[in-house]
Structures are given as C-alpha cells and as structure tokens.
Coordinates of C-alpha atoms and ligand atoms in Angstrom, one line a residue:
M1 CA 8.4 106.0 75.6
R2 CA 11.6 107.7 74.9
V3 CA 12.1 110.3 77.8
L4 CA 15.0 112.6 78.3
V5 CA 15.8 113.8 81.5
A6 CA 17.7 117.0 82.0
G7 CA 19.3 117.3 85.2
A8 CA 19.7 113.8 85.8
T9 CA 22.1 114.0 88.7
G10 CA 19.9 116.1 90.6
V11 CA 17.9 115.5 94.0
V12 CA 14.9 114.7 91.8
G13 CA 16.4 113.7 88.4
H14 CA 18.5 111.1 89.6
P15 CA 15.6 109.0 91.1
L16 CA 13.3 110.1 88.4
V17 CA 15.7 108.0 85.9
G18 CA 15.2 105.1 87.7
A19 CA 11.5 105.4 88.4
L20 CA 10.9 105.9 84.9
R21 CA 12.9 103.0 83.6
A22 CA 11.0 100.9 86.2
R23 CA 7.9 101.9 84.6
G24 CA 9.3 100.6 81.1
H25 CA 10.5 103.8 79.7
Q26 CA 13.4 104.1 77.4
V27 CA 15.6 106.9 79.6
S28 CA 18.1 109.0 78.4
A29 CA 20.1 111.0 81.0
L30 CA 21.5 114.6 79.9
V31 CA 24.4 115.4 82.3
R32 CA 27.1 118.1 82.3
E33 CA 30.6 117.0 81.2
E34 CA 31.9 117.7 84.8
S35 CA 29.0 115.3 86.3
R36 CA 29.3 112.4 83.8
A37 CA 30.9 110.4 86.8
R38 CA 27.5 111.0 88.8
A39 CA 25.1 110.0 86.0
P40 CA 22.4 107.6 86.8
E41 CA 21.9 104.1 85.2
A42 CA 20.1 105.1 82.1
D43 CA 19.5 103.3 78.6
A44 CA 21.7 106.2 77.2
V45 CA 23.8 109.1 78.9
V46 CA 24.2 112.4 76.4
V47 CA 26.3 115.3 77.5
A48 CA 25.6 119.0 77.2
D49 CA 25.5 122.2 79.3
A50 CA 22.1 123.6 78.8
L51 CA 23.4 127.1 78.4
D52 CA 25.4 125.8 75.3
H53 CA 22.4 126.0 72.7
E54 CA 24.4 124.1 69.8
A55 CA 25.7 121.4 72.2
L56 CA 22.3 120.8 74.0
S57 CA 20.4 120.7 70.7
A58 CA 23.0 117.9 69.3
A59 CA 22.6 116.0 72.6
V60 CA 18.6 116.0 72.5
S61 CA 18.8 115.1 68.7
D62 CA 21.0 112.3 69.3
V63 CA 18.3 110.6 71.3
R64 CA 15.0 111.8 69.9
P65 CA 13.1 111.6 72.8
E66 CA 9.3 111.7 72.6
V67 CA 9.0 113.5 76.3
V68 CA 11.5 115.8 77.6
V69 CA 11.6 116.6 81.4
H70 CA 13.4 119.7 82.7
Q71 CA 14.5 119.0 86.4
M72 CA 17.5 121.7 86.4
S73 CA 18.6 124.2 88.7
A74 CA 21.8 125.5 90.2
L75 CA 20.5 125.7 94.0
R76 CA 23.1 122.9 95.0
L77 CA 25.5 126.0 95.3
L78 CA 23.0 127.6 97.7
R79 CA 25.2 126.9 101.0
D80 CA 28.5 128.1 99.4
D81 CA 27.2 131.3 97.2
P82 CA 23.5 132.1 97.5
P83 CA 23.5 135.3 94.9
G84 CA 25.4 133.0 92.3
A85 CA 23.1 130.0 93.0
F86 CA 19.9 131.9 92.4
A87 CA 21.3 134.0 89.4
L88 CA 22.3 130.8 87.7
T89 CA 19.2 129.4 88.3
A90 CA 17.3 132.3 87.0
R91 CA 19.5 131.8 83.7
L92 CA 18.8 127.9 83.6
R93 CA 14.9 129.2 84.0
T94 CA 15.2 131.4 81.2
E95 CA 18.1 130.9 78.5
G96 CA 18.0 127.1 79.6
T97 CA 14.4 126.3 79.3
A98 CA 14.6 128.5 76.0
N99 CA 17.5 126.2 74.5
L100 CA 15.7 122.9 75.8
V101 CA 12.3 124.1 74.2
A102 CA 13.9 124.7 70.9
A103 CA 15.9 121.4 71.1
A104 CA 13.1 119.3 71.9
R105 CA 11.1 120.9 69.2
A106 CA 13.9 120.1 66.7
A107 CA 14.0 116.7 67.8
G108 CA 10.6 116.1 67.2
A109 CA 9.5 115.4 71.0
R110 CA 5.7 116.1 71.7
R111 CA 5.7 116.8 75.4
L112 CA 7.7 118.9 78.0
V113 CA 7.5 118.5 81.6
A114 CA 9.4 121.2 83.8
Q115 CA 10.1 122.0 87.4
S116 CA 9.0 124.9 89.0
I117 CA 8.1 125.9 92.5
A118 CA 4.7 126.2 94.7
F119 CA 6.1 129.2 96.6
A120 CA 6.2 132.0 94.2
A121 CA 2.7 133.3 94.7
A122 CA 2.1 136.8 96.1
P123 CA 0.4 136.6 99.4
T124 CA -3.1 137.8 98.9
G125 CA -4.4 137.2 102.4
D126 CA -6.0 133.7 101.7
P127 CA -3.8 130.8 103.8
V128 CA -4.0 128.5 100.7
L129 CA -4.0 129.5 97.2
D130 CA -4.7 127.4 93.6
E131 CA -2.6 127.9 90.6
D132 CA -4.6 130.7 89.5
A133 CA -3.1 133.2 92.0
P134 CA -0.8 135.6 90.7
L135 CA 3.1 135.2 90.9
Y136 CA 5.1 137.5 93.4
V137 CA 6.8 139.1 90.4
D138 CA 6.6 142.5 92.5
A139 CA 7.8 141.2 95.6
P140 CA 9.5 144.2 97.5
D141 CA 12.7 142.0 97.6
P142 CA 14.9 142.3 94.3
G143 CA 16.6 139.1 94.5
W144 CA 13.2 137.3 95.1
A145 CA 11.5 139.5 92.5
S146 CA 13.9 138.5 89.9
T147 CA 13.6 134.6 91.0
V148 CA 10.1 135.0 90.7
R149 CA 10.1 136.7 87.2
A150 CA 12.6 133.8 86.1
V151 CA 9.8 131.2 87.1
A152 CA 7.3 132.9 85.7
E153 CA 9.3 133.1 82.5
L154 CA 10.1 129.5 82.6
E155 CA 6.3 128.5 83.1
S156 CA 5.2 130.8 80.1
Q157 CA 7.9 129.2 77.8
V158 CA 6.8 125.5 78.7
L159 CA 3.1 126.4 78.5
S160 CA 3.2 128.4 75.0
A161 CA 5.8 126.2 73.5
S162 CA 3.9 125.3 70.5
P163 CA 0.6 123.2 69.8
E164 CA 3.1 120.2 69.0
L165 CA 5.1 120.4 72.0
S166 CA 2.5 120.2 74.9
G167 CA 3.7 121.4 78.3
L168 CA 3.2 120.6 81.8
V169 CA 4.6 122.6 84.9
L170 CA 5.2 120.8 88.0
R171 CA 5.0 123.5 90.9
Y172 CA 6.8 121.6 93.6
G173 CA 6.5 122.5 97.2
T174 CA 9.3 122.9 99.6
L175 CA 11.4 119.6 99.1
Y176 CA 12.3 117.5 102.1
G177 CA 13.8 113.9 102.2
P178 CA 17.2 112.9 101.2
G179 CA 19.7 115.2 99.4
T180 CA 17.4 118.3 100.4
A181 CA 17.9 121.4 102.6
Y182 CA 15.6 119.9 105.3
A183 CA 17.6 116.4 105.2
R184 CA 19.7 116.2 108.4
T185 CA 22.7 117.3 106.7
G186 CA 21.2 119.8 104.7
G187 CA 21.5 123.6 105.3
T188 CA 18.2 124.3 106.9
A189 CA 18.3 121.4 109.2
Q190 CA 21.8 122.3 110.1
R191 CA 20.6 126.1 110.9
V192 CA 18.0 124.6 113.0
L193 CA 20.2 122.2 114.8
G194 CA 22.8 125.1 115.6
G195 CA 20.0 127.1 117.3
K196 CA 20.3 129.5 114.2
F197 CA 16.8 129.4 112.9
P198 CA 14.3 131.3 115.2
L199 CA 10.6 131.5 114.8
P200 CA 9.4 135.1 114.1
E201 CA 6.4 135.7 116.4
G202 CA 3.2 134.4 115.4
G203 CA 4.9 132.0 112.8
A204 CA 1.8 132.7 110.4
G205 CA 3.6 132.1 107.2
I206 CA 2.3 128.9 105.4
T207 CA 4.5 126.3 103.9
S208 CA 3.3 123.5 101.7
F209 CA 5.9 120.7 101.7
L210 CA 6.7 118.0 99.1
H211 CA 8.8 114.7 100.0
V212 CA 11.3 114.2 97.1
E213 CA 9.8 110.7 96.4
D214 CA 6.4 112.4 95.8
A215 CA 8.3 115.0 93.5
V216 CA 9.7 111.8 91.4
G217 CA 6.1 110.4 91.5
A218 CA 4.4 113.6 90.3
A219 CA 7.0 113.7 87.5
V220 CA 6.3 110.1 86.4
A221 CA 2.5 110.9 86.3
A222 CA 3.1 114.1 84.2
V223 CA 5.4 112.0 81.6
E224 CA 2.7 109.5 81.3
S225 CA -0.2 112.1 81.1
E226 CA -1.8 114.1 78.5
A227 CA -2.7 116.9 81.0
I228 CA -1.1 120.6 80.3
G229 CA -0.9 123.3 82.4
A230 CA 0.7 124.3 85.9
F231 CA 0.0 122.2 88.8
H232 CA 0.8 122.7 92.7
I233 CA 2.7 119.4 93.6
T234 CA 2.6 119.6 97.5
D235 CA 1.1 117.5 100.3
D236 CA -2.1 117.5 101.6
E237 CA -1.1 119.5 104.8
P238 CA -0.2 123.2 104.2
A239 CA 1.3 124.3 107.6
P240 CA 2.3 127.5 109.4
A241 CA 5.8 127.9 110.7
A242 CA 4.3 127.9 114.2
D243 CA 3.5 124.4 113.6
W244 CA 6.0 122.9 111.6
L245 CA 9.4 124.4 112.8
P246 CA 9.1 123.4 116.5
H247 CA 8.0 119.7 115.3
F248 CA 11.3 119.9 112.7
A249 CA 13.5 120.9 115.5
D250 CA 12.1 118.2 117.7
A251 CA 12.4 115.5 115.2
L252 CA 16.1 116.6 114.6
G253 CA 16.8 116.3 118.2
A254 CA 17.5 120.2 118.0
P255 CA 16.5 122.8 120.7
P256 CA 13.2 124.3 120.5
P257 CA 13.5 127.4 118.2
R258 CA 13.6 130.8 120.0
T259 CA 11.0 133.2 119.2
I260 CA 12.0 136.6 118.0
P261 CA 10.1 139.7 116.9
A262 CA 8.8 139.6 113.3
A263 CA 10.6 142.8 112.4
M264 CA 13.7 141.4 113.1
A265 CA 13.2 138.2 111.1
P266 CA 14.6 139.7 107.6
R267 CA 18.0 140.8 109.3
L268 CA 18.4 137.0 111.1
L269 CA 16.8 134.7 108.4
G270 CA 17.0 136.8 105.1
W271 CA 14.0 138.3 103.0
F272 CA 12.7 135.1 101.7
M273 CA 12.7 132.9 104.8
A274 CA 11.3 135.7 106.9
H275 CA 8.6 136.0 104.4
Q276 CA 8.0 132.2 104.3
L277 CA 7.8 132.2 108.1
T278 CA 5.7 135.2 108.5
T279 CA 3.4 136.3 105.5
A280 CA 3.6 133.2 102.8
A281 CA 0.5 131.3 101.5
G282 CA 0.2 127.7 101.0
A283 CA -0.6 126.0 97.7
S284 CA -3.4 123.7 97.5
N285 CA -2.8 120.2 95.3
A286 CA -6.5 119.8 94.3
R287 CA -5.8 120.6 90.6
A288 CA -3.2 118.0 90.8
G289 CA -5.7 115.2 92.1
T290 CA -8.6 116.2 89.6
E291 CA -6.6 116.7 86.2
L292 CA -3.2 114.9 86.5
G293 CA -4.4 112.2 88.8
W294 CA -1.7 112.5 91.2
K295 CA -1.9 112.2 95.1
P296 CA 1.0 112.3 97.5
L297 CA 2.2 108.9 98.9
R298 CA 3.0 111.1 101.9
P299 CA 0.2 113.2 102.5
S300 CA 1.7 115.1 105.6
W301 CA 5.1 116.5 106.4
R302 CA 4.1 115.4 109.9
H303 CA 5.5 111.8 109.1
G304 CA 8.9 112.2 107.8
L305 CA 10.3 116.1 108.3
G306 CA 13.3 115.8 110.1
E307 CA 13.5 112.0 110.3
E308 CA 16.1 111.3 107.5
Ligands
NAP1 N1 10.9 123.2 95.8 C1 11.9 123.0 96.3 O1 12.1 123.1 97.7 C2 13.2 123.0 95.8 C3 13.1 123.4 94.3 C4 14.1 123.0 93.7 C5 15.5 123.0 94.6 N2 15.3 122.8 95.8 C6 16.7 122.6 96.7 O2 17.8 122.6 96.0 C7 18.3 121.4 96.2 C8 18.5 120.9 94.9 O3 17.2 120.3 94.1 P1 17.1 120.3 92.5 O4 17.0 118.8 92.4 O5 16.2 121.1 92.0 O6 18.7 120.4 92.3 P2 19.8 119.8 92.1 O7 19.8 118.6 93.0 O8 20.9 120.6 92.3 O9 19.9 119.3 90.5 C9 20.1 120.1 89.6 C10 20.3 119.6 88.2 O10 20.5 120.3 87.2 C11 21.9 120.3 86.6 N3 22.2 121.5 86.0 C12 22.9 122.6 86.6 N4 23.3 123.5 85.9 C13 23.1 122.7 84.7 C14 23.5 123.4 83.2 N5 24.2 124.2 83.1 N6 23.3 122.2 82.3 C15 22.9 121.2 82.3 N7 22.3 120.8 83.7 C16 22.7 121.4 84.7 C17 22.6 119.7 87.8 O11 23.6 119.2 87.2 P3 25.1 118.7 87.9 O12 25.0 117.8 89.0 O13 26.0 119.0 86.8 O14 25.3 120.0 88.7 C18 21.6 118.6 88.5 O15 21.5 117.6 87.7 C19 17.8 120.9 97.1 O16 18.6 121.0 98.2 C20 16.3 121.2 97.1 O17 16.2 121.0 98.6 C21 14.3 122.9 96.5

C-alpha cells in the first residue's frame, strides 16, 4: 500500500517508516523543511508544515497515499517550554488534523490513522477504563482541560472524516523506551535520578505504559486493518504509582523516591503529574486485542521501564 507518515522524524514516526517498509509498503515521509536532514530512509520524502494548509495539500497530493498516518506533536519542546509545547501540540491536534484530513481527502486516501493518548479520561472511580469512558474535558486544571479538548477534537475529526476516509485513533499509553521522557536521558528519568520526583502518599493513580516498539507495531496493525474507532494501545499491566515509581527509580539506579503528602503534589510535580500519580485511571487494551488483532510484545512495563 502507499502510506504517508506525517511526523516521520518523531519518536514513533521515524521507526514506523522503517517498519512499514519492512512489511512491503511504499512509504512517504512527511517532514518540515528544518527537519529534512533527520528524515528517515523512505520511498519518498515530502516537505510541508502541517499548519500550512496549502503546502500540506500539495505535499500529500504529490504522493497520492492510500493510507495517511498522523504521528505529529510538538511535545519534544516539553523540556524547555512546557506551555509552548502544549499550545503547539493542541494546534497540531486541531488545525493540523483538519489540514491533514482535507489533504488526505483531496488526494483520494481511503484511510486515516492518528495518534492520541490513553490518559485523557476523567477519573470515575474505576481503576481501569475502556474507550467509552468520558474524556476529562472539564479537568480542574485549565491547561489539562484544553489539552483534552484538543484531543477530543482530533478524535472526532478523524472518526467522522467521511465515509470514503475511514478513521482509526491510536490512544497510546505513557510511552517509554528510546527517545521518550522515560528513557535514561529523558526528562522524567532525569528528575527521578535527581531525586526530584517524589511519590505522593498512597500513590494510587494508575498509569498504563507502552513501549515505543509496541506503539510502532500497533500503528502497522492499524494501517493494515479495516477496523475503525478509537483503541487504547497500552500494555497489559496498568500500574499504580506506588508500584511503578519505586521500580523505575531502582531500574535507573536512582535513590528510592521520597514520599510526600498528596496535598503537596501539585506544587512539587505540577497538576497533571500529581493527578497521574494520585487519581488517574488506567486504560484497558481489550478492544485492541479483539477488534484490531493487536497485542503488546511487551506486556509489562516491569521488563524494560528504566532499562534503556
Ligand atoms: N503517549 C505518550 O506518553 C506520549 C504521546 C506523545 C508524546 N509523548 C512524549 O513526547 C515525546 C515525543 O513523542 P512523539 O512521537 O509524539 O513526538 P515527537 O517525537 O516530537 O515527534 C513529533 C513529530 O511531529 C512533527 N511535527 C511537529 N510539528 C510539526 C508541524 N508543524 N508540521 C509537521 N510535522 C510536525 C515533528 O517534526 P520535527 O522533527 O520537524 O519537529 C516530529 O516528526 C516523547 O518524549 C514522548 O515520551 C508521549
């Protein structure tokens, strides 16, 4: 199949181009002008900024993809400029997705696969939720509420693109592995190594992790499948912070995280991370198993988190 990967220089997008080619697909990589030198080896490289409607349409129509994959975010900027990273990522999820849907349609693509997140659900009290759980669009933190609203808009645009352009949303769990925040050189690992990532008392918030290799594998499965809808792409072991954080610190060779009163967590960790460690729900991957035929090759974060 002719496949276009948007976000082809990314943590997931870059290895995805190689994985799709290894399956025999003809893959075009969409990159920005300034990132051209980091483009993966591909059957074609096309250049456009996804926020530039005209340029994106021209680039997509040049390669006439049958399937378009959206792996774009600006989260690489998180370390240096968190508000900027979230604001630009929200624009990519809203305007960028609208531009990509329009470009895919105009180029005659029949399928669109897009990256989303598995940790945007409102905490309802159930420890692990499926894809029908409502999103946390009214989160008390305005920044997270606007992130979740952008996620909801991306999902709705992809899933209602048109009868001719079928949509599938990959709601990735918290990524770990090379290039992620949880890699040894990544932002979260560095905070744990520096003793700056305490465990709020109880540590009851649940995280569903996902190794980058499994994110790539699920995207390949989504490209090759006819399934539509949103799917949690997570490992098989949703874990409370009280389990994974001490394990992560130990695997990194960091000191055990100190325990702090839960009420101090938002100030020390920021609202989102405090929520993640104290109240967030995990995500069940059962639907991806039955409807997409995808299962993680790394079913538990216990074998790998903090090791690379
Ligand atoms: N589920 C999760 O935990 C999750 C989800 C997403 C991201 N993250 C974290 O975020 C980091 C990055 O992951 P990622 O794969 O989403 O992002 P990434 O590695 O930063 O890749 C994003 C891709 O989007 C492209 N892009 C950005 N702005 C663009 C624009 N205006 N037009 C076209 N392309 C554009 C980037 O291109 P350039 O190279 O040109 O910038 C890059 O190819 C990791 O640390 C990961 O842990 C985590």
